[in-house]
Amino acid sequence: MKFLTLDNVKDLNGRLVLLRIDINSPILKGKIQNNERIKEHAKTINELIRKKAKVVIIAHQGRKGQSDFTSLREHSKLLSRYTIKRIRFVDDILGNKALMNIYNIRSGQVILLENLRYLDEENKEMSNYDNSKLVLMFKDLFDLFVFDGFSVSHRNSASVTGLGNNIITIAGRVMEKELNHLNKLENIKRPYVMILGGDKPDDVVNLIESKINSVDYVLTGGILAELCLMAKGVDLGAKSAYIRSKGYDDVIPRIKKFVNSEKIIIPYDFAVEKNNKRIEMGVKLFPSKLLIYDLGKRTILNYKSIIIHTSTIYMKGPLSHYEIKGFDHATKEILKAVAKSKAFSIVGGGHTLDSVNKYIGNKKINYTSLAGGALLDYMAGKKLPGLMILESWANRFDL
């Protein structure tokens, strides 16, 4: 796809630039955790500082009603660790305080406004965002909109499509890097293996439905693996009850349409927890009152044997509760197998990147995407609203 970048803008000195990034971060014991998103977005910020732009950053953290919904004050401190100038936090978005700070910003300075999702309009779908408060206030204020959040490019929201439709929009360096990698995926080499885990079954089922004809194998882990077994009529006991309590079983009718394909590889065995110990159990021993926390050793060995002979690998989601000691075997061993393989490897999603950094380091992966849902949608062939905005501006300038 075509898109404009910072290379297409000759002079940013004194220009008021609105920068949309995604620094949505893990929170542990009430504390924002440092992460790759923050480090990578700092590179775009530093370039804008060097070019003496007046930079106003907008971003989000969590959603209203969720445990990770909080202010961006601490994010500004983390970002400032990697930027050549301190990022000043402004605890306002559309009020007088925000406007005064925007008007008074000097060339080479950076401010970060408060969490976008404090705005009700950023939390709901609208048919048109042209009349949203964010767009009405910002569209005539800024000279340029630098969209640097590939991981939010699948969102139709005021801060993505609303601003993008009303301000000249270019890709930041994080977005540019993501899109350049994605352009390489147009000619995927076979055999092509997807390794899918995590705890968002809707997303991965969408992906399987769209790619079942172009993939050679799907190695299942996490909730997806358990749902596949339930779709085959296996009662997992306590884990089946947990899955139903979360409403994850809604996708079982869809899974039944592809679960018997030879391409869908499901576990032989699992690891459960009993008295703080790891116990291996074959699928035939279920149902069980014990909860599943990891794939079993036979399954891991089978998955590794498939990975050895593949040319392209896409992995999304941990395959186990890797954060719990003793139940990280599947995630760790499969990542090591991916790192040792000669395949072109693609990894995406926050928890997946966390496990990559924990066990193998991202230098052993060809393409580590900062995005989760956006990458899934892109891989599934969906049109991403944010990318359509970028392409439309490139077409307007006949790039």
mmCIF file of C-alpha atoms in Angstrom:
data_model
loop_
_atom_site.group_PDB
_atom_site.id
_atom_site.type_symbol
_atom_site.label_atom_id
_atom_site.label_comp_id
_atom_site.label_asym_id
_atom_site.label_seq_id
_atom_site.Cartn_x
_atom_site.Cartn_y
_atom_site.Cartn_z
ATOM 1 C CA MET A 1 0.000 0.000 0.000
ATOM 2 C CA LYS A 2 0.996 3.628 -0.503
ATOM 3 C CA PHE A 3 1.463 6.019 2.409
ATOM 4 C CA LEU A 4 3.197 9.288 3.250
ATOM 5 C CA THR A 5 5.957 9.364 5.892
ATOM 6 C CA LEU A 6 8.074 11.951 7.684
ATOM 7 C CA ASP A 7 10.407 11.796 4.678
ATOM 8 C CA ASN A 8 7.688 13.478 2.595
ATOM 9 C CA VAL A 9 7.584 16.562 4.861
ATOM 10 C CA LYS A 10 10.423 18.971 4.116
ATOM 11 C CA ASP A 11 10.183 21.391 7.027
ATOM 12 C CA LEU A 12 8.642 20.801 10.443
ATOM 13 C CA ASN A 13 10.296 23.719 12.221
ATOM 14 C CA GLY A 14 7.590 25.502 14.223
ATOM 15 C CA ARG A 15 4.807 23.306 12.793
ATOM 16 C CA LEU A 16 2.149 22.131 15.251
ATOM 17 C CA VAL A 17 2.070 18.336 14.961
ATOM 18 C CA LEU A 18 -0.514 16.020 16.482
ATOM 19 C CA LEU A 19 0.963 12.575 17.125
ATOM 20 C CA ARG A 20 -1.269 9.549 17.767
ATOM 21 C CA ILE A 21 0.631 6.688 19.384
ATOM 22 C CA ASP A 22 -0.346 3.508 21.202
ATOM 23 C CA ILE A 23 1.317 3.191 24.601
ATOM 24 C CA ASN A 24 -1.424 1.030 26.097
ATOM 25 C CA SER A 25 0.712 -0.849 28.623
ATOM 26 C CA PRO A 26 0.566 -3.801 31.013
ATOM 27 C CA ILE A 27 -0.144 -2.856 34.618
ATOM 28 C CA LEU A 28 1.316 -4.930 37.452
ATOM 29 C CA LYS A 29 0.264 -4.228 41.026
ATOM 30 C CA GLY A 30 -1.028 -0.814 39.994
ATOM 31 C CA LYS A 31 2.209 0.172 38.243
ATOM 32 C CA ILE A 32 2.600 0.867 34.510
ATOM 33 C CA GLN A 33 5.175 -1.540 33.072
ATOM 34 C CA ASN A 34 7.883 -0.385 30.720
ATOM 35 C CA ASN A 35 7.506 -2.056 27.304
ATOM 36 C CA GLU A 36 8.551 -2.124 23.647
ATOM 37 C CA ARG A 37 5.734 0.201 22.532
ATOM 38 C CA ILE A 38 7.078 3.007 24.685
ATOM 39 C CA LYS A 39 10.654 2.485 23.488
ATOM 40 C CA GLU A 40 9.681 2.351 19.819
ATOM 41 C CA HIS A 41 7.378 5.382 19.846
ATOM 42 C CA ALA A 42 10.152 7.404 21.489
ATOM 43 C CA LYS A 43 12.071 7.137 18.186
ATOM 44 C CA THR A 44 9.338 9.002 16.300
ATOM 45 C CA ILE A 45 9.104 11.593 19.076
ATOM 46 C CA ASN A 46 12.870 12.182 19.030
ATOM 47 C CA GLU A 47 12.845 12.762 15.278
ATOM 48 C CA LEU A 48 10.068 15.336 15.631
ATOM 49 C CA ILE A 49 12.006 17.056 18.427
ATOM 50 C CA ARG A 50 15.161 17.208 16.280
ATOM 51 C CA LYS A 51 13.136 18.701 13.443
ATOM 52 C CA LYS A 52 11.887 21.361 15.900
ATOM 53 C CA ALA A 53 8.198 20.506 15.576
ATOM 54 C CA LYS A 54 5.727 21.497 18.278
ATOM 55 C CA VAL A 55 4.507 18.039 19.317
ATOM 56 C CA VAL A 56 1.220 17.191 21.005
ATOM 57 C CA ILE A 57 0.787 13.487 21.774
ATOM 58 C CA ILE A 58 -2.562 11.734 22.161
ATOM 59 C CA ALA A 59 -2.923 8.138 23.342
ATOM 60 C CA HIS A 60 -5.071 5.832 25.476
ATOM 61 C CA GLN A 61 -4.801 3.332 28.321
ATOM 62 C CA GLY A 62 -7.463 0.677 28.901
ATOM 63 C CA ARG A 63 -11.198 1.267 28.749
ATOM 64 C CA LYS A 64 -13.714 2.719 31.174
ATOM 65 C CA GLY A 65 -14.809 0.090 33.662
ATOM 66 C CA GLN A 66 -11.700 -2.061 33.197
ATOM 67 C CA SER A 67 -8.911 -2.527 35.735
ATOM 68 C CA ASP A 68 -6.230 -1.071 33.445
ATOM 69 C CA PHE A 69 -8.098 2.185 32.768
ATOM 70 C CA THR A 70 -5.986 4.967 34.225
ATOM 71 C CA SER A 71 -4.249 8.304 33.635
ATOM 72 C CA LEU A 72 -1.261 8.699 31.285
ATOM 73 C CA ARG A 73 0.814 10.632 33.838
ATOM 74 C CA GLU A 74 3.164 7.712 34.491
ATOM 75 C CA HIS A 75 3.399 6.985 30.760
ATOM 76 C CA SER A 76 4.897 10.444 30.226
ATOM 77 C CA LYS A 77 7.640 9.607 32.733
ATOM 78 C CA LEU A 78 8.419 6.305 31.039
ATOM 79 C CA LEU A 79 8.490 7.928 27.594
ATOM 80 C CA SER A 80 10.819 10.642 28.916
ATOM 81 C CA ARG A 81 13.420 7.980 29.726
ATOM 82 C CA TYR A 82 13.942 7.511 25.981
ATOM 83 C CA THR A 83 13.366 11.006 24.596
ATOM 84 C CA ILE A 84 15.976 13.730 24.230
ATOM 85 C CA LYS A 85 13.644 16.212 25.926
ATOM 86 C CA ARG A 86 11.270 15.654 28.823
ATOM 87 C CA ILE A 87 7.648 15.056 27.869
ATOM 88 C CA ARG A 88 5.326 17.296 29.844
ATOM 89 C CA PHE A 89 2.035 15.716 30.923
ATOM 90 C CA VAL A 90 -1.190 17.749 30.731
ATOM 91 C CA ASP A 91 -4.116 16.309 32.672
ATOM 92 C CA ASP A 92 -6.689 17.548 30.175
ATOM 93 C CA ILE A 93 -7.758 16.833 26.584
ATOM 94 C CA LEU A 94 -10.261 19.384 25.315
ATOM 95 C CA GLY A 95 -10.491 21.912 28.141
ATOM 96 C CA ASN A 96 -8.839 25.284 28.687
ATOM 97 C CA LYS A 97 -5.757 23.721 30.283
ATOM 98 C CA ALA A 98 -5.100 21.584 27.192
ATOM 99 C CA LEU A 99 -5.681 24.495 24.821
ATOM 100 C CA MET A 100 -3.408 26.874 26.745
ATOM 101 C CA ASN A 101 -0.596 24.304 26.774
ATOM 102 C CA ILE A 102 -1.025 23.671 23.049
ATOM 103 C CA TYR A 103 -0.990 27.392 22.229
ATOM 104 C CA ASN A 104 2.102 28.007 24.377
ATOM 105 C CA ILE A 105 4.200 25.067 23.190
ATOM 106 C CA ARG A 106 7.536 25.985 21.617
ATOM 107 C CA SER A 107 9.504 24.396 18.776
ATOM 108 C CA GLY A 108 11.156 21.159 19.882
ATOM 109 C CA GLN A 109 8.861 20.739 22.893
ATOM 110 C CA VAL A 110 6.486 17.842 23.556
ATOM 111 C CA ILE A 111 3.344 17.495 25.636
ATOM 112 C CA LEU A 112 1.214 14.419 26.299
ATOM 113 C CA LEU A 113 -2.513 14.970 26.803
ATOM 114 C CA GLU A 114 -4.659 12.879 29.154
ATOM 115 C CA ASN A 115 -6.059 9.428 28.306
ATOM 116 C CA LEU A 116 -8.257 9.782 25.202
ATOM 117 C CA ARG A 117 -10.734 7.264 26.543
ATOM 118 C CA TYR A 118 -11.854 9.686 29.208
ATOM 119 C CA LEU A 119 -13.838 11.081 26.251
ATOM 120 C CA ASP A 120 -17.143 9.249 25.777
ATOM 121 C CA GLU A 121 -16.947 9.724 22.005
ATOM 122 C CA GLU A 122 -13.688 7.736 21.889
ATOM 123 C CA ASN A 123 -15.402 4.741 23.477
ATOM 124 C CA LYS A 124 -18.260 4.284 21.018
ATOM 125 C CA GLU A 125 -18.824 3.632 17.328
ATOM 126 C CA MET A 126 -20.254 6.543 15.344
ATOM 127 C CA SER A 127 -21.234 6.692 11.685
ATOM 128 C CA ASN A 128 -19.273 9.914 11.245
ATOM 129 C CA TYR A 129 -16.721 11.536 13.545
ATOM 130 C CA ASP A 130 -16.499 14.878 11.728
ATOM 131 C CA ASN A 131 -18.676 16.510 14.386
ATOM 132 C CA SER A 132 -17.036 14.872 17.384
ATOM 133 C CA LYS A 133 -15.609 17.286 19.956
ATOM 134 C CA LEU A 134 -12.068 16.050 19.369
ATOM 135 C CA VAL A 135 -12.227 16.639 15.616
ATOM 136 C CA LEU A 136 -14.020 19.991 15.824
ATOM 137 C CA MET A 137 -11.416 21.341 18.248
ATOM 138 C CA PHE A 138 -8.292 19.922 16.596
ATOM 139 C CA LYS A 139 -8.904 19.935 12.839
ATOM 140 C CA ASP A 140 -8.077 23.636 12.321
ATOM 141 C CA LEU A 141 -5.482 23.749 15.087
ATOM 142 C CA PHE A 142 -2.824 21.366 13.794
ATOM 143 C CA ASP A 143 -0.703 21.484 10.656
ATOM 144 C CA LEU A 144 -0.124 17.737 10.487
ATOM 145 C CA PHE A 145 -1.424 14.479 11.966
ATOM 146 C CA VAL A 146 1.264 11.828 12.429
ATOM 147 C CA PHE A 147 -0.478 8.488 12.835
ATOM 148 C CA ASP A 148 1.991 6.120 14.474
ATOM 149 C CA GLY A 149 -0.281 3.523 16.055
ATOM 150 C CA PHE A 150 -0.639 0.519 13.764
ATOM 151 C CA SER A 151 -2.066 -1.342 16.764
ATOM 152 C CA VAL A 152 -5.124 0.991 16.755
ATOM 153 C CA SER A 153 -5.466 1.200 12.965
ATOM 154 C CA HIS A 154 -8.332 -1.315 13.045
ATOM 155 C CA ARG A 155 -10.375 1.110 15.175
ATOM 156 C CA ASN A 156 -13.006 3.372 13.687
ATOM 157 C CA SER A 157 -12.759 6.171 16.244
ATOM 158 C CA ALA A 158 -12.471 9.933 16.645
ATOM 159 C CA SER A 159 -8.702 9.730 17.235
ATOM 160 C CA VAL A 160 -8.096 7.556 14.156
ATOM 161 C CA THR A 161 -10.588 8.059 11.319
ATOM 162 C CA GLY A 162 -12.064 11.291 12.675
ATOM 163 C CA LEU A 163 -8.766 13.165 12.830
ATOM 164 C CA GLY A 164 -7.364 11.349 9.803
ATOM 165 C CA ASN A 165 -10.216 12.494 7.595
ATOM 166 C CA ASN A 166 -9.765 16.124 8.590
ATOM 167 C CA ILE A 167 -6.014 16.724 8.979
ATOM 168 C CA ILE A 168 -3.220 15.853 6.527
ATOM 169 C CA THR A 169 -2.104 12.450 7.762
ATOM 170 C CA ILE A 170 1.246 10.681 7.440
ATOM 171 C CA ALA A 171 2.758 7.565 8.991
ATOM 172 C CA GLY A 172 5.150 7.834 11.920
ATOM 173 C CA ARG A 173 8.250 5.648 12.087
ATOM 174 C CA VAL A 174 6.571 2.840 14.053
ATOM 175 C CA MET A 175 3.714 2.690 11.554
ATOM 176 C CA GLU A 176 6.161 2.857 8.641
ATOM 177 C CA LYS A 177 8.195 -0.046 10.019
ATOM 178 C CA GLU A 178 5.075 -2.172 10.524
ATOM 179 C CA LEU A 179 3.737 -1.497 7.031
ATOM 180 C CA ASN A 180 7.069 -2.177 5.343
ATOM 181 C CA HIS A 181 7.179 -5.593 7.031
ATOM 182 C CA LEU A 182 3.559 -6.325 6.150
ATOM 183 C CA ASN A 183 4.205 -5.516 2.502
ATOM 184 C CA LYS A 184 6.713 -8.391 2.505
ATOM 185 C CA LEU A 185 3.972 -10.838 3.496
ATOM 186 C CA GLU A 186 2.210 -10.647 0.161
ATOM 187 C CA ASN A 187 4.235 -13.615 -1.133
ATOM 188 C CA ILE A 188 4.288 -16.039 1.777
ATOM 189 C CA LYS A 189 6.492 -19.116 1.320
ATOM 190 C CA ARG A 190 5.000 -22.533 2.057
ATOM 191 C CA PRO A 191 4.753 -24.553 4.217
ATOM 192 C CA TYR A 192 3.004 -21.869 6.257
ATOM 193 C CA VAL A 193 2.210 -22.569 9.916
ATOM 194 C CA MET A 194 0.114 -20.501 12.303
ATOM 195 C CA ILE A 195 0.616 -20.971 16.046
ATOM 196 C CA LEU A 196 -2.442 -19.569 17.794
ATOM 197 C CA GLY A 197 -3.082 -19.269 21.527
ATOM 198 C CA GLY A 198 -3.988 -16.521 23.956
ATOM 199 C CA ASP A 199 -7.373 -15.773 25.475
ATOM 200 C CA LYS A 200 -9.279 -14.031 22.651
ATOM 201 C CA PRO A 201 -10.944 -16.867 20.718
ATOM 202 C CA ASP A 202 -13.131 -14.629 18.521
ATOM 203 C CA ASP A 203 -10.082 -13.044 16.921
ATOM 204 C CA VAL A 204 -8.229 -16.263 16.164
ATOM 205 C CA VAL A 205 -11.355 -18.008 14.876
ATOM 206 C CA ASN A 206 -11.866 -15.126 12.428
ATOM 207 C CA LEU A 207 -8.294 -15.592 11.260
ATOM 208 C CA ILE A 208 -8.620 -19.351 10.802
ATOM 209 C CA GLU A 209 -11.856 -18.954 8.845
ATOM 210 C CA SER A 210 -10.202 -16.546 6.427
ATOM 211 C CA LYS A 211 -6.880 -18.385 6.058
ATOM 212 C CA ILE A 212 -7.773 -22.073 6.276
ATOM 213 C CA ASN A 213 -7.193 -22.494 2.525
ATOM 214 C CA SER A 214 -3.841 -20.676 2.440
ATOM 215 C CA VAL A 215 -2.231 -22.137 5.567
ATOM 216 C CA ASP A 216 -0.700 -25.618 5.909
ATOM 217 C CA TYR A 217 -1.096 -26.142 9.654
ATOM 218 C CA VAL A 218 -2.653 -24.373 12.636
ATOM 219 C CA LEU A 219 -1.039 -25.362 15.942
ATOM 220 C CA THR A 220 -3.538 -24.619 18.694
ATOM 221 C CA GLY A 221 -2.891 -23.586 22.279
ATOM 222 C CA GLY A 222 -4.555 -21.637 25.068
ATOM 223 C CA ILE A 223 -8.340 -21.264 24.996
ATOM 224 C CA LEU A 224 -8.458 -22.075 21.264
ATOM 225 C CA ALA A 225 -7.043 -25.581 21.802
ATOM 226 C CA GLU A 226 -9.559 -26.302 24.544
ATOM 227 C CA LEU A 227 -12.439 -24.974 22.431
ATOM 228 C CA CYS A 228 -11.358 -27.204 19.541
ATOM 229 C CA LEU A 229 -11.563 -30.238 21.804
ATOM 230 C CA MET A 230 -14.956 -29.159 23.123
ATOM 231 C CA ALA A 231 -16.102 -28.765 19.500
ATOM 232 C CA LYS A 232 -15.099 -32.396 18.999
ATOM 233 C CA GLY A 233 -17.263 -33.420 21.953
ATOM 234 C CA VAL A 234 -14.550 -33.671 24.628
ATOM 235 C CA ASP A 235 -15.600 -32.677 28.149
ATOM 236 C CA LEU A 236 -12.642 -31.052 29.921
ATOM 237 C CA GLY A 237 -14.467 -30.810 33.225
ATOM 238 C CA ALA A 238 -13.468 -27.770 35.277
ATOM 239 C CA LYS A 239 -11.946 -26.039 32.240
ATOM 240 C CA SER A 240 -15.081 -26.559 30.136
ATOM 241 C CA ALA A 241 -17.122 -24.995 32.945
ATOM 242 C CA TYR A 242 -14.733 -22.035 33.085
ATOM 243 C CA ILE A 243 -14.930 -21.523 29.308
ATOM 244 C CA ARG A 244 -18.730 -21.548 29.402
ATOM 245 C CA SER A 245 -18.754 -19.081 32.321
ATOM 246 C CA LYS A 246 -16.762 -16.633 30.195
ATOM 247 C CA GLY A 247 -19.005 -17.074 27.164
ATOM 248 C CA TYR A 248 -16.080 -18.321 25.071
ATOM 249 C CA ASP A 249 -18.129 -21.330 23.949
ATOM 250 C CA ASP A 250 -20.155 -19.028 21.659
ATOM 251 C CA VAL A 251 -17.596 -19.709 18.912
ATOM 252 C CA ILE A 252 -17.880 -23.518 19.094
ATOM 253 C CA PRO A 253 -20.435 -23.742 16.220
ATOM 254 C CA ARG A 254 -17.966 -21.882 14.004
ATOM 255 C CA ILE A 255 -15.053 -24.048 15.133
ATOM 256 C CA LYS A 256 -17.006 -27.218 14.253
ATOM 257 C CA LYS A 257 -16.852 -26.190 10.593
ATOM 258 C CA PHE A 258 -13.054 -26.548 10.432
ATOM 259 C CA VAL A 259 -11.942 -28.513 13.505
ATOM 260 C CA ASN A 260 -11.851 -31.864 11.663
ATOM 261 C CA SER A 261 -9.537 -30.526 8.965
ATOM 262 C CA GLU A 262 -6.127 -32.200 8.863
ATOM 263 C CA LYS A 263 -4.650 -28.709 9.039
ATOM 264 C CA ILE A 264 -5.947 -28.086 12.577
ATOM 265 C CA ILE A 265 -3.544 -29.651 15.078
ATOM 266 C CA ILE A 266 -4.920 -30.067 18.591
ATOM 267 C CA PRO A 267 -3.275 -31.291 21.816
ATOM 268 C CA TYR A 268 -2.719 -34.920 22.836
ATOM 269 C CA ASP A 269 -2.182 -33.967 26.467
ATOM 270 C CA PHE A 270 -2.219 -31.116 28.979
ATOM 271 C CA ALA A 271 -0.576 -30.079 32.225
ATOM 272 C CA VAL A 272 -2.872 -29.421 35.188
ATOM 273 C CA GLU A 273 -2.167 -28.072 38.646
ATOM 274 C CA LYS A 274 -2.556 -30.198 41.783
ATOM 275 C CA ASN A 275 -1.151 -29.195 45.174
ATOM 276 C CA ASN A 276 1.066 -26.597 43.484
ATOM 277 C CA LYS A 277 2.583 -29.251 41.236
ATOM 278 C CA ARG A 278 2.498 -29.823 37.472
ATOM 279 C CA ILE A 279 0.665 -33.027 36.526
ATOM 280 C CA GLU A 280 0.615 -34.316 32.916
ATOM 281 C CA MET A 281 -2.702 -35.752 31.711
ATOM 282 C CA GLY A 282 -3.654 -37.239 28.351
ATOM 283 C CA VAL A 283 -6.844 -35.922 26.754
ATOM 284 C CA LYS A 284 -8.475 -39.359 27.262
ATOM 285 C CA LEU A 285 -8.255 -38.879 31.050
ATOM 286 C CA PHE A 286 -10.623 -35.904 30.963
ATOM 287 C CA PRO A 287 -13.057 -34.652 32.311
ATOM 288 C CA SER A 288 -11.142 -33.524 35.364
ATOM 289 C CA LYS A 289 -11.771 -31.304 38.350
ATOM 290 C CA LEU A 290 -8.296 -29.884 37.821
ATOM 291 C CA LEU A 291 -7.756 -26.784 35.683
ATOM 292 C CA ILE A 292 -5.538 -26.845 32.596
ATOM 293 C CA TYR A 293 -2.537 -24.502 32.674
ATOM 294 C CA ASP A 294 -0.238 -25.756 29.915
ATOM 295 C CA LEU A 295 0.130 -28.108 26.975
ATOM 296 C CA GLY A 296 1.594 -31.530 27.704
ATOM 297 C CA LYS A 297 5.050 -32.762 26.678
ATOM 298 C CA ARG A 298 3.814 -35.058 23.866
ATOM 299 C CA THR A 299 1.886 -32.196 22.282
ATOM 300 C CA ILE A 300 4.879 -29.864 22.562
ATOM 301 C CA LEU A 301 7.108 -32.461 20.877
ATOM 302 C CA ASN A 302 4.600 -32.874 18.031
ATOM 303 C CA TYR A 303 4.358 -29.118 17.486
ATOM 304 C CA LYS A 304 8.150 -28.792 17.406
ATOM 305 C CA SER A 305 8.415 -31.518 14.770
ATOM 306 C CA ILE A 306 6.068 -29.534 12.512
ATOM 307 C CA ILE A 307 7.869 -26.228 13.092
ATOM 308 C CA ILE A 308 11.204 -27.680 11.958
ATOM 309 C CA HIS A 309 9.923 -28.255 8.417
ATOM 310 C CA THR A 310 8.098 -24.981 7.776
ATOM 311 C CA SER A 311 9.079 -21.864 5.772
ATOM 312 C CA THR A 312 6.784 -19.213 7.309
ATOM 313 C CA ILE A 313 5.483 -18.982 10.881
ATOM 314 C CA TYR A 314 2.922 -16.616 12.361
ATOM 315 C CA MET A 315 2.471 -16.802 16.143
ATOM 316 C CA LYS A 316 -0.168 -15.001 18.148
ATOM 317 C CA GLY A 317 -0.788 -15.527 21.846
ATOM 318 C CA PRO A 318 1.027 -17.558 24.518
ATOM 319 C CA LEU A 319 0.227 -21.292 24.485
ATOM 320 C CA SER A 320 0.126 -21.598 28.257
ATOM 321 C CA HIS A 321 -0.052 -19.692 31.526
ATOM 322 C CA TYR A 322 3.603 -18.777 31.050
ATOM 323 C CA GLU A 323 3.511 -16.318 33.929
ATOM 324 C CA ILE A 324 3.015 -19.190 36.398
ATOM 325 C CA LYS A 325 6.169 -21.089 37.372
ATOM 326 C CA GLY A 326 6.125 -24.633 36.076
ATOM 327 C CA PHE A 327 3.479 -23.963 33.431
ATOM 328 C CA ASP A 328 5.585 -22.071 30.927
ATOM 329 C CA HIS A 329 6.846 -25.163 29.071
ATOM 330 C CA ALA A 330 4.744 -24.894 25.907
ATOM 331 C CA THR A 331 5.238 -21.158 25.356
ATOM 332 C CA LYS A 332 8.974 -21.357 26.086
ATOM 333 C CA GLU A 333 9.728 -24.528 24.099
ATOM 334 C CA ILE A 334 7.697 -23.528 21.047
ATOM 335 C CA LEU A 335 9.332 -20.083 20.948
ATOM 336 C CA LYS A 336 12.755 -21.711 21.143
ATOM 337 C CA ALA A 337 11.787 -23.986 18.243
ATOM 338 C CA VAL A 338 10.632 -20.962 16.215
ATOM 339 C CA ALA A 339 13.930 -19.185 16.943
ATOM 340 C CA LYS A 340 15.969 -22.210 15.814
ATOM 341 C CA SER A 341 13.971 -22.773 12.638
ATOM 342 C CA LYS A 342 14.989 -21.323 9.267
ATOM 343 C CA ALA A 343 11.438 -20.052 8.697
ATOM 344 C CA PHE A 344 10.483 -16.402 8.287
ATOM 345 C CA SER A 345 8.799 -15.721 11.635
ATOM 346 C CA ILE A 346 6.093 -13.192 12.501
ATOM 347 C CA VAL A 347 4.986 -12.573 16.073
ATOM 348 C CA GLY A 348 2.318 -10.133 17.256
ATOM 349 C CA GLY A 349 0.399 -9.115 20.377
ATOM 350 C CA GLY A 350 1.410 -7.699 23.748
ATOM 351 C CA HIS A 351 1.570 -10.925 25.773
ATOM 352 C CA THR A 352 3.265 -12.734 22.898
ATOM 353 C CA LEU A 353 5.977 -10.077 22.708
ATOM 354 C CA ASP A 354 6.386 -10.257 26.470
ATOM 355 C CA SER A 355 7.008 -13.999 26.247
ATOM 356 C CA VAL A 356 9.400 -13.500 23.301
ATOM 357 C CA ASN A 357 11.465 -11.019 25.308
ATOM 358 C CA LYS A 358 11.370 -13.319 28.316
ATOM 359 C CA TYR A 359 12.525 -16.507 26.615
ATOM 360 C CA ILE A 360 14.396 -15.821 23.366
ATOM 361 C CA GLY A 361 14.753 -12.091 22.691
ATOM 362 C CA ASN A 362 13.109 -10.380 19.737
ATOM 363 C CA LYS A 363 16.289 -10.405 17.614
ATOM 364 C CA LYS A 364 15.602 -14.077 16.901
ATOM 365 C CA ILE A 365 12.246 -13.231 15.315
ATOM 366 C CA ASN A 366 12.148 -11.740 11.810
ATOM 367 C CA TYR A 367 9.157 -9.481 12.454
ATOM 368 C CA THR A 368 7.830 -8.598 15.895
ATOM 369 C CA SER A 369 4.694 -6.498 15.588
ATOM 370 C CA LEU A 370 3.569 -4.196 18.391
ATOM 371 C CA ALA A 371 -0.029 -4.894 17.369
ATOM 372 C CA GLY A 372 -2.423 -7.622 18.422
ATOM 373 C CA GLY A 373 -5.953 -7.168 17.095
ATOM 374 C CA ALA A 374 -4.891 -4.928 14.205
ATOM 375 C CA LEU A 375 -2.357 -7.470 12.963
ATOM 376 C CA LEU A 376 -4.941 -10.248 13.243
ATOM 377 C CA ASP A 377 -7.432 -8.236 11.192
ATOM 378 C CA TYR A 378 -4.776 -7.414 8.606
ATOM 379 C CA MET A 379 -3.703 -11.055 8.348
ATOM 380 C CA ALA A 380 -7.363 -12.015 7.945
ATOM 381 C CA GLY A 381 -7.627 -9.709 4.935
ATOM 382 C CA LYS A 382 -9.813 -7.063 6.552
ATOM 383 C CA LYS A 383 -9.659 -3.399 5.525
ATOM 384 C CA LEU A 384 -8.233 -1.403 8.426
ATOM 385 C CA PRO A 385 -9.778 2.094 8.737
ATOM 386 C CA GLY A 386 -6.524 3.737 9.815
ATOM 387 C CA LEU A 387 -4.587 2.304 6.876
ATOM 388 C CA MET A 388 -7.307 3.392 4.455
ATOM 389 C CA ILE A 389 -6.855 6.952 5.767
ATOM 390 C CA LEU A 390 -3.099 6.822 5.151
ATOM 391 C CA GLU A 391 -3.595 5.497 1.644
ATOM 392 C CA SER A 392 -6.203 8.131 0.817
ATOM 393 C CA TRP A 393 -3.780 10.957 1.700
ATOM 394 C CA ALA A 394 -1.040 9.337 -0.386
ATOM 395 C CA ASN A 395 -3.466 9.227 -3.321
ATOM 396 C CA ARG A 396 -4.403 12.888 -2.848
ATOM 397 C CA PHE A 397 -0.765 13.855 -3.166
ATOM 398 C CA ASP A 398 -0.298 11.380 -6.023
ATOM 399 C CA LEU A 399 2.498 9.503 -4.224
#
